């Protein structure tokens, strides 16, 4: 897996620092922990590390939504920072006329509700309403939603369904598919 670290180095000064990256599965009870340490001497503002996840890496699927928490620490003479993010590992691809996630055939069971909110005339603007919306969708077996509403991305929970797409044009192809936001 590639981990990219962007540094604020506008004057392209020499940076000597120690980088520590930890990744740990945290949400399913399954355990997988990776620790990576490296001393660096760089002058650019971006560093890419290739970190092997190992054969026991846990893959994400809608039925086993394993997530990892990645924490990157950098510490040196003139630099000290720590950042965290969450991610899931999955291999999504088309094989013939079917979609596969991690080698298993999957069916996209989705919906697109483009402005069908007759009581208010607009999409919900609060987190509780969106959580209810996704809870009901998940109960019906929906595993992805398409939305044209940017406000949705700030409000949604991180777990109820597989994906939320931010555009309804070509959402199953090219870059738009790759930029889908995991929940």
JSON list of C-alpha atoms in Angstrom, two decimals:
[
{"chain": "A", "resi": 1, "resn": "UNK", "atom": "CA", "xyz": [0.00, 0.00, 0.00]},
{"chain": "A", "resi": 2, "resn": "UNK", "atom": "CA", "xyz": [1.25, 3.47, -0.81]},
{"chain": "A", "resi": 3, "resn": "UNK", "atom": "CA", "xyz": [1.10, 6.12, 1.91]},
{"chain": "A", "resi": 4, "resn": "UNK", "atom": "CA", "xyz": [1.66, 9.68, 0.70]},
{"chain": "A", "resi": 5, "resn": "UNK", "atom": "CA", "xyz": [2.75, 12.36, 3.15]},
{"chain": "A", "resi": 6, "resn": "UNK", "atom": "CA", "xyz": [2.63, 15.99, 2.09]},
{"chain": "A", "resi": 7, "resn": "UNK", "atom": "CA", "xyz": [4.94, 18.32, 3.94]},
{"chain": "A", "resi": 8, "resn": "UNK", "atom": "CA", "xyz": [4.73, 22.07, 4.19]},
{"chain": "A", "resi": 9, "resn": "UNK", "atom": "CA", "xyz": [8.18, 22.85, 2.79]},
{"chain": "A", "resi": 10, "resn": "UNK", "atom": "CA", "xyz": [7.75, 26.02, 0.70]},
{"chain": "A", "resi": 11, "resn": "UNK", "atom": "CA", "xyz": [11.45, 26.86, 0.66]},
{"chain": "A", "resi": 12, "resn": "UNK", "atom": "CA", "xyz": [12.51, 23.30, -0.18]},
{"chain": "A", "resi": 13, "resn": "UNK", "atom": "CA", "xyz": [14.81, 23.13, 2.82]},
{"chain": "A", "resi": 14, "resn": "UNK", "atom": "CA", "xyz": [16.50, 19.88, 3.79]},
{"chain": "A", "resi": 15, "resn": "UNK", "atom": "CA", "xyz": [14.28, 17.95, 6.22]},
{"chain": "A", "resi": 16, "resn": "UNK", "atom": "CA", "xyz": [15.78, 15.35, 8.54]},
{"chain": "A", "resi": 17, "resn": "UNK", "atom": "CA", "xyz": [13.06, 13.55, 10.47]},
{"chain": "A", "resi": 18, "resn": "UNK", "atom": "CA", "xyz": [11.77, 10.28, 11.82]},
{"chain": "A", "resi": 19, "resn": "UNK", "atom": "CA", "xyz": [8.49, 9.03, 10.37]},
{"chain": "A", "resi": 20, "resn": "UNK", "atom": "CA", "xyz": [6.30, 6.53, 12.18]},
{"chain": "A", "resi": 21, "resn": "UNK", "atom": "CA", "xyz": [3.19, 5.10, 10.52]},
{"chain": "A", "resi": 22, "resn": "UNK", "atom": "CA", "xyz": [0.78, 2.81, 12.36]},
{"chain": "A", "resi": 23, "resn": "UNK", "atom": "CA", "xyz": [-2.24, 1.09, 10.86]},
{"chain": "A", "resi": 24, "resn": "UNK", "atom": "CA", "xyz": [-4.69, -0.85, 12.96]},
{"chain": "A", "resi": 25, "resn": "UNK", "atom": "CA", "xyz": [-8.04, -2.52, 12.21]},
{"chain": "A", "resi": 26, "resn": "UNK", "atom": "CA", "xyz": [-10.49, -1.15, 14.76]},
{"chain": "A", "resi": 27, "resn": "UNK", "atom": "CA", "xyz": [-14.17, -1.68, 14.07]},
{"chain": "A", "resi": 28, "resn": "UNK", "atom": "CA", "xyz": [-14.93, -5.39, 13.64]},
{"chain": "A", "resi": 29, "resn": "UNK", "atom": "CA", "xyz": [-13.14, -7.19, 16.45]},
{"chain": "A", "resi": 30, "resn": "UNK", "atom": "CA", "xyz": [-10.65, -8.68, 13.98]},
{"chain": "A", "resi": 31, "resn": "UNK", "atom": "CA", "xyz": [-7.05, -7.74, 14.71]},
{"chain": "A", "resi": 32, "resn": "UNK", "atom": "CA", "xyz": [-4.38, -6.55, 12.30]},
{"chain": "A", "resi": 33, "resn": "UNK", "atom": "CA", "xyz": [-1.67, -4.08, 13.25]},
{"chain": "A", "resi": 34, "resn": "UNK", "atom": "CA", "xyz": [1.21, -2.70, 11.17]},
{"chain": "A", "resi": 35, "resn": "UNK", "atom": "CA", "xyz": [4.00, -0.45, 12.38]},
{"chain": "A", "resi": 36, "resn": "UNK", "atom": "CA", "xyz": [6.41, 1.27, 9.99]},
{"chain": "A", "resi": 37, "resn": "UNK", "atom": "CA", "xyz": [9.38, 3.44, 11.02]},
{"chain": "A", "resi": 38, "resn": "UNK", "atom": "CA", "xyz": [11.79, 5.27, 8.75]},
{"chain": "A", "resi": 39, "resn": "UNK", "atom": "CA", "xyz": [14.33, 8.04, 9.10]},
{"chain": "A", "resi": 40, "resn": "UNK", "atom": "CA", "xyz": [14.19, 10.42, 6.16]},
{"chain": "A", "resi": 41, "resn": "UNK", "atom": "CA", "xyz": [16.31, 13.13, 4.62]},
{"chain": "A", "resi": 42, "resn": "UNK", "atom": "CA", "xyz": [14.29, 14.94, 1.96]},
{"chain": "A", "resi": 43, "resn": "UNK", "atom": "CA", "xyz": [14.06, 18.28, 0.27]},
{"chain": "A", "resi": 44, "resn": "UNK", "atom": "CA", "xyz": [10.74, 17.91, -1.55]},
{"chain": "A", "resi": 45, "resn": "UNK", "atom": "CA", "xyz": [7.27, 18.50, -0.14]},
{"chain": "A", "resi": 46, "resn": "UNK", "atom": "CA", "xyz": [5.87, 15.02, -0.76]},
{"chain": "A", "resi": 47, "resn": "UNK", "atom": "CA", "xyz": [7.04, 11.59, 0.34]},
{"chain": "A", "resi": 48, "resn": "UNK", "atom": "CA", "xyz": [5.56, 8.26, -0.75]},
{"chain": "A", "resi": 49, "resn": "UNK", "atom": "CA", "xyz": [6.15, 5.14, 1.32]},
{"chain": "A", "resi": 50, "resn": "UNK", "atom": "CA", "xyz": [5.29, 1.66, 0.12]},
{"chain": "A", "resi": 51, "resn": "UNK", "atom": "CA", "xyz": [4.13, -0.31, 3.15]},
{"chain": "A", "resi": 52, "resn": "UNK", "atom": "CA", "xyz": [3.32, -4.00, 2.78]},
{"chain": "A", "resi": 53, "resn": "UNK", "atom": "CA", "xyz": [0.02, -4.90, 4.43]},
{"chain": "A", "resi": 54, "resn": "UNK", "atom": "CA", "xyz": [0.90, -8.60, 4.58]},
{"chain": "A", "resi": 55, "resn": "UNK", "atom": "CA", "xyz": [-1.08, -11.69, 3.60]},
{"chain": "A", "resi": 56, "resn": "UNK", "atom": "CA", "xyz": [-3.28, -11.32, 6.67]},
{"chain": "A", "resi": 57, "resn": "UNK", "atom": "CA", "xyz": [-4.62, -7.87, 5.67]},
{"chain": "A", "resi": 58, "resn": "UNK", "atom": "CA", "xyz": [-8.35, -7.56, 6.37]},
{"chain": "A", "resi": 59, "resn": "UNK", "atom": "CA", "xyz": [-10.50, -6.59, 3.40]},
{"chain": "A", "resi": 60, "resn": "UNK", "atom": "CA", "xyz": [-13.59, -4.39, 3.52]},
{"chain": "A", "resi": 61, "resn": "UNK", "atom": "CA", "xyz": [-16.93, -5.57, 2.17]},
{"chain": "A", "resi": 62, "resn": "UNK", "atom": "CA", "xyz": [-20.51, -4.65, 2.94]},
{"chain": "A", "resi": 63, "resn": "UNK", "atom": "CA", "xyz": [-20.79, -7.84, 5.01]},
{"chain": "A", "resi": 64, "resn": "UNK", "atom": "CA", "xyz": [-17.46, -7.40, 6.82]},
{"chain": "A", "resi": 65, "resn": "UNK", "atom": "CA", "xyz": [-16.80, -3.65, 6.81]},
{"chain": "A", "resi": 66, "resn": "UNK", "atom": "CA", "xyz": [-13.32, -3.76, 8.33]},
{"chain": "A", "resi": 67, "resn": "UNK", "atom": "CA", "xyz": [-11.76, -0.31, 8.64]},
{"chain": "A", "resi": 68, "resn": "UNK", "atom": "CA", "xyz": [-8.22, 0.67, 9.51]},
{"chain": "A", "resi": 69, "resn": "UNK", "atom": "CA", "xyz": [-7.05, 3.73, 11.39]},
{"chain": "A", "resi": 70, "resn": "UNK", "atom": "CA", "xyz": [-3.80, 5.11, 9.98]},
{"chain": "A", "resi": 71, "resn": "UNK", "atom": "CA", "xyz": [-1.76, 7.46, 12.14]},
{"chain": "A", "resi": 72, "resn": "UNK", "atom": "CA", "xyz": [1.33, 9.14, 10.70]},
{"chain": "A", "resi": 73, "resn": "UNK", "atom": "CA", "xyz": [3.80, 10.93, 12.96]},
{"chain": "A", "resi": 74, "resn": "UNK", "atom": "CA", "xyz": [6.77, 12.94, 11.78]},
{"chain": "A", "resi": 75, "resn": "UNK", "atom": "CA", "xyz": [9.31, 14.46, 14.11]},
{"chain": "A", "resi": 76, "resn": "UNK", "atom": "CA", "xyz": [12.52, 16.28, 13.33]},
{"chain": "A", "resi": 77, "resn": "UNK", "atom": "CA", "xyz": [14.53, 19.38, 14.10]},
{"chain": "A", "resi": 78, "resn": "UNK", "atom": "CA", "xyz": [12.08, 21.88, 12.59]},
{"chain": "A", "resi": 79, "resn": "UNK", "atom": "CA", "xyz": [9.08, 19.68, 12.05]},
{"chain": "A", "resi": 80, "resn": "UNK", "atom": "CA", "xyz": [6.61, 17.85, 14.26]},
{"chain": "A", "resi": 81, "resn": "UNK", "atom": "CA", "xyz": [3.14, 16.72, 13.25]},
{"chain": "A", "resi": 82, "resn": "UNK", "atom": "CA", "xyz": [0.66, 13.89, 13.56]},
{"chain": "A", "resi": 83, "resn": "UNK", "atom": "CA", "xyz": [-2.30, 13.10, 11.29]},
{"chain": "A", "resi": 84, "resn": "UNK", "atom": "CA", "xyz": [-4.89, 10.30, 11.30]},
{"chain": "A", "resi": 85, "resn": "UNK", "atom": "CA", "xyz": [-7.37, 8.95, 8.79]},
{"chain": "A", "resi": 86, "resn": "UNK", "atom": "CA", "xyz": [-9.53, 5.86, 8.31]},
{"chain": "A", "resi": 87, "resn": "UNK", "atom": "CA", "xyz": [-9.70, 3.60, 5.27]},
{"chain": "A", "resi": 88, "resn": "UNK", "atom": "CA", "xyz": [-10.81, 0.19, 4.10]},
{"chain": "A", "resi": 89, "resn": "UNK", "atom": "CA", "xyz": [-9.03, -2.23, 1.76]},
{"chain": "A", "resi": 90, "resn": "UNK", "atom": "CA", "xyz": [-11.03, -3.61, -1.12]},
{"chain": "A", "resi": 91, "resn": "UNK", "atom": "CA", "xyz": [-10.51, -4.75, -4.69]},
{"chain": "A", "resi": 92, "resn": "UNK", "atom": "CA", "xyz": [-13.47, -3.60, -6.77]},
{"chain": "A", "resi": 93, "resn": "UNK", "atom": "CA", "xyz": [-13.55, -4.47, -10.45]},
{"chain": "A", "resi": 94, "resn": "UNK", "atom": "CA", "xyz": [-15.79, -5.54, -13.30]},
{"chain": "A", "resi": 95, "resn": "UNK", "atom": "CA", "xyz": [-15.39, -9.06, -14.66]},
{"chain": "A", "resi": 96, "resn": "UNK", "atom": "CA", "xyz": [-17.44, -9.55, -17.77]},
{"chain": "A", "resi": 97, "resn": "UNK", "atom": "CA", "xyz": [-20.92, -8.30, -16.95]},
{"chain": "A", "resi": 98, "resn": "UNK", "atom": "CA", "xyz": [-20.59, -8.55, -13.17]},
{"chain": "A", "resi": 99, "resn": "UNK", "atom": "CA", "xyz": [-18.95, -6.54, -10.40]},
{"chain": "A", "resi": 100, "resn": "UNK", "atom": "CA", "xyz": [-16.60, -8.17, -7.91]},
{"chain": "A", "resi": 101, "resn": "UNK", "atom": "CA", "xyz": [-15.49, -7.00, -4.50]},
{"chain": "A", "resi": 102, "resn": "UNK", "atom": "CA", "xyz": [-12.46, -8.91, -3.22]},
{"chain": "A", "resi": 103, "resn": "UNK", "atom": "CA", "xyz": [-13.05, -11.67, -5.79]},
{"chain": "A", "resi": 104, "resn": "UNK", "atom": "CA", "xyz": [-16.70, -12.24, -4.86]},
{"chain": "A", "resi": 105, "resn": "UNK", "atom": "CA", "xyz": [-19.56, -11.32, -7.19]},
{"chain": "A", "resi": 106, "resn": "UNK", "atom": "CA", "xyz": [-21.55, -8.42, -5.78]},
{"chain": "A", "resi": 107, "resn": "UNK", "atom": "CA", "xyz": [-24.76, -6.76, -6.80]},
{"chain": "A", "resi": 108, "resn": "UNK", "atom": "CA", "xyz": [-25.15, -3.02, -6.59]},
{"chain": "A", "resi": 109, "resn": "UNK", "atom": "CA", "xyz": [-28.50, -2.39, -4.98]},
{"chain": "A", "resi": 110, "resn": "UNK", "atom": "CA", "xyz": [-28.83, 1.34, -5.02]},
{"chain": "A", "resi": 111, "resn": "UNK", "atom": "CA", "xyz": [-31.03, 4.34, -5.19]},
{"chain": "A", "resi": 112, "resn": "UNK", "atom": "CA", "xyz": [-31.03, 7.94, -6.31]},
{"chain": "A", "resi": 113, "resn": "UNK", "atom": "CA", "xyz": [-33.62, 10.15, -4.67]},
{"chain": "A", "resi": 114, "resn": "UNK", "atom": "CA", "xyz": [-32.96, 13.41, -6.56]},
{"chain": "A", "resi": 115, "resn": "UNK", "atom": "CA", "xyz": [-35.20, 15.88, -4.78]},
{"chain": "A", "resi": 116, "resn": "UNK", "atom": "CA", "xyz": [-38.02, 13.58, -3.70]},
{"chain": "A", "resi": 117, "resn": "UNK", "atom": "CA", "xyz": [-38.51, 15.25, -0.33]},
{"chain": "A", "resi": 118, "resn": "UNK", "atom": "CA", "xyz": [-42.12, 16.47, -0.67]},
{"chain": "A", "resi": 119, "resn": "UNK", "atom": "CA", "xyz": [-42.65, 17.54, 2.94]},
{"chain": "A", "resi": 120, "resn": "UNK", "atom": "CA", "xyz": [-39.80, 20.05, 2.96]},
{"chain": "A", "resi": 121, "resn": "UNK", "atom": "CA", "xyz": [-38.99, 20.66, -0.72]},
{"chain": "A", "resi": 122, "resn": "UNK", "atom": "CA", "xyz": [-35.30, 20.11, 0.00]},
{"chain": "A", "resi": 123, "resn": "UNK", "atom": "CA", "xyz": [-32.95, 17.45, 1.32]},
{"chain": "A", "resi": 124, "resn": "UNK", "atom": "CA", "xyz": [-32.62, 17.02, 5.09]},
{"chain": "A", "resi": 125, "resn": "UNK", "atom": "CA", "xyz": [-30.15, 19.43, 6.63]},
{"chain": "A", "resi": 126, "resn": "UNK", "atom": "CA", "xyz": [-29.43, 17.59, 9.86]},
{"chain": "A", "resi": 127, "resn": "UNK", "atom": "CA", "xyz": [-27.41, 14.51, 10.72]},
{"chain": "A", "resi": 128, "resn": "UNK", "atom": "CA", "xyz": [-30.25, 12.71, 12.51]},
{"chain": "A", "resi": 129, "resn": "UNK", "atom": "CA", "xyz": [-32.47, 12.79, 9.40]},
{"chain": "A", "resi": 130, "resn": "UNK", "atom": "CA", "xyz": [-29.70, 11.44, 7.19]},
{"chain": "A", "resi": 131, "resn": "UNK", "atom": "CA", "xyz": [-28.85, 8.68, 9.67]},
{"chain": "A", "resi": 132, "resn": "UNK", "atom": "CA", "xyz": [-32.52, 7.66, 9.68]},
{"chain": "A", "resi": 133, "resn": "UNK", "atom": "CA", "xyz": [-32.56, 7.77, 5.85]},
{"chain": "A", "resi": 134, "resn": "UNK", "atom": "CA", "xyz": [-29.50, 5.50, 5.59]},
{"chain": "A", "resi": 135, "resn": "UNK", "atom": "CA", "xyz": [-30.70, 3.16, 8.35]},
{"chain": "A", "resi": 136, "resn": "UNK", "atom": "CA", "xyz": [-33.96, 2.57, 6.47]},
{"chain": "A", "resi": 137, "resn": "UNK", "atom": "CA", "xyz": [-32.09, 2.16, 3.15]},
{"chain": "A", "resi": 138, "resn": "UNK", "atom": "CA", "xyz": [-29.78, -0.41, 4.72]},
{"chain": "A", "resi": 139, "resn": "UNK", "atom": "CA", "xyz": [-32.75, -2.31, 6.19]},
{"chain": "A", "resi": 140, "resn": "UNK", "atom": "CA", "xyz": [-34.13, -2.61, 2.63]},
{"chain": "A", "resi": 141, "resn": "UNK", "atom": "CA", "xyz": [-30.80, -4.03, 1.41]},
{"chain": "A", "resi": 142, "resn": "UNK", "atom": "CA", "xyz": [-29.56, -0.90, -0.35]},
{"chain": "A", "resi": 143, "resn": "UNK", "atom": "CA", "xyz": [-25.75, -0.93, -0.49]},
{"chain": "A", "resi": 144, "resn": "UNK", "atom": "CA", "xyz": [-25.06, 2.39, -2.22]},
{"chain": "A", "resi": 145, "resn": "UNK", "atom": "CA", "xyz": [-26.74, 5.75, -2.79]},
{"chain": "A", "resi": 146, "resn": "UNK", "atom": "CA", "xyz": [-26.17, 8.43, -5.38]},
{"chain": "A", "resi": 147, "resn": "UNK", "atom": "CA", "xyz": [-26.52, 12.02, -4.29]},
{"chain": "A", "resi": 148, "resn": "UNK", "atom": "CA", "xyz": [-26.15, 15.38, -6.01]},
{"chain": "A", "resi": 149, "resn": "UNK", "atom": "CA", "xyz": [-26.19, 17.17, -2.68]},
{"chain": "A", "resi": 150, "resn": "UNK", "atom": "CA", "xyz": [-22.79, 18.34, -1.42]},
{"chain": "A", "resi": 151, "resn": "UNK", "atom": "CA", "xyz": [-24.14, 19.02, 2.07]},
{"chain": "A", "resi": 152, "resn": "UNK", "atom": "CA", "xyz": [-24.73, 15.30, 2.42]},
{"chain": "A", "resi": 153, "resn": "UNK", "atom": "CA", "xyz": [-21.01, 14.56, 2.62]},
{"chain": "A", "resi": 154, "resn": "UNK", "atom": "CA", "xyz": [-20.64, 16.58, 5.81]},
{"chain": "A", "resi": 155, "resn": "UNK", "atom": "CA", "xyz": [-23.64, 15.00, 7.48]},
{"chain": "A", "resi": 156, "resn": "UNK", "atom": "CA", "xyz": [-23.54, 11.28, 6.78]},
{"chain": "A", "resi": 157, "resn": "UNK", "atom": "CA", "xyz": [-22.52, 8.67, 9.28]},
{"chain": "A", "resi": 158, "resn": "UNK", "atom": "CA", "xyz": [-19.40, 6.62, 8.49]},
{"chain": "A", "resi": 159, "resn": "UNK", "atom": "CA", "xyz": [-21.01, 3.15, 8.49]},
{"chain": "A", "resi": 160, "resn": "UNK", "atom": "CA", "xyz": [-24.60, 2.63, 7.33]},
{"chain": "A", "resi": 161, "resn": "UNK", "atom": "CA", "xyz": [-24.11, 1.77, 3.67]},
{"chain": "A", "resi": 162, "resn": "UNK", "atom": "CA", "xyz": [-21.26, 1.10, 1.30]},
{"chain": "A", "resi": 163, "resn": "UNK", "atom": "CA", "xyz": [-20.89, 4.28, -0.75]},
{"chain": "A", "resi": 164, "resn": "UNK", "atom": "CA", "xyz": [-22.24, 7.74, -1.36]},
{"chain": "A", "resi": 165, "resn": "UNK", "atom": "CA", "xyz": [-21.48, 9.23, -4.75]},
{"chain": "A", "resi": 166, "resn": "UNK", "atom": "CA", "xyz": [-21.28, 12.98, -5.18]},
{"chain": "A", "resi": 167, "resn": "UNK", "atom": "CA", "xyz": [-22.44, 13.16, -8.77]},
{"chain": "A", "resi": 168, "resn": "UNK", "atom": "CA", "xyz": [-25.01, 11.35, -10.86]},
{"chain": "A", "resi": 169, "resn": "UNK", "atom": "CA", "xyz": [-23.12, 11.63, -14.18]},
{"chain": "A", "resi": 170, "resn": "UNK", "atom": "CA", "xyz": [-21.09, 8.55, -15.13]},
{"chain": "A", "resi": 171, "resn": "UNK", "atom": "CA", "xyz": [-21.05, 7.41, -11.54]},
{"chain": "A", "resi": 172, "resn": "UNK", "atom": "CA", "xyz": [-20.07, 3.86, -12.41]},
{"chain": "A", "resi": 173, "resn": "UNK", "atom": "CA", "xyz": [-17.08, 4.66, -14.58]},
{"chain": "A", "resi": 174, "resn": "UNK", "atom": "CA", "xyz": [-13.75, 6.38, -14.58]},
{"chain": "A", "resi": 175, "resn": "UNK", "atom": "CA", "xyz": [-12.57, 8.84, -11.97]},
{"chain": "A", "resi": 176, "resn": "UNK", "atom": "CA", "xyz": [-15.99, 9.44, -10.45]},
{"chain": "A", "resi": 177, "resn": "UNK", "atom": "CA", "xyz": [-16.18, 5.80, -9.39]},
{"chain": "A", "resi": 178, "resn": "UNK", "atom": "CA", "xyz": [-12.70, 5.91, -7.89]},
{"chain": "A", "resi": 179, "resn": "UNK", "atom": "CA", "xyz": [-13.58, 9.03, -5.90]},
{"chain": "A", "resi": 180, "resn": "UNK", "atom": "CA", "xyz": [-16.62, 7.46, -4.24]},
{"chain": "A", "resi": 181, "resn": "UNK", "atom": "CA", "xyz": [-16.58, 8.11, -0.54]},
{"chain": "A", "resi": 182, "resn": "UNK", "atom": "CA", "xyz": [-16.70, 5.05, 1.71]},
{"chain": "A", "resi": 183, "resn": "UNK", "atom": "CA", "xyz": [-19.12, 5.21, 4.59]}
]
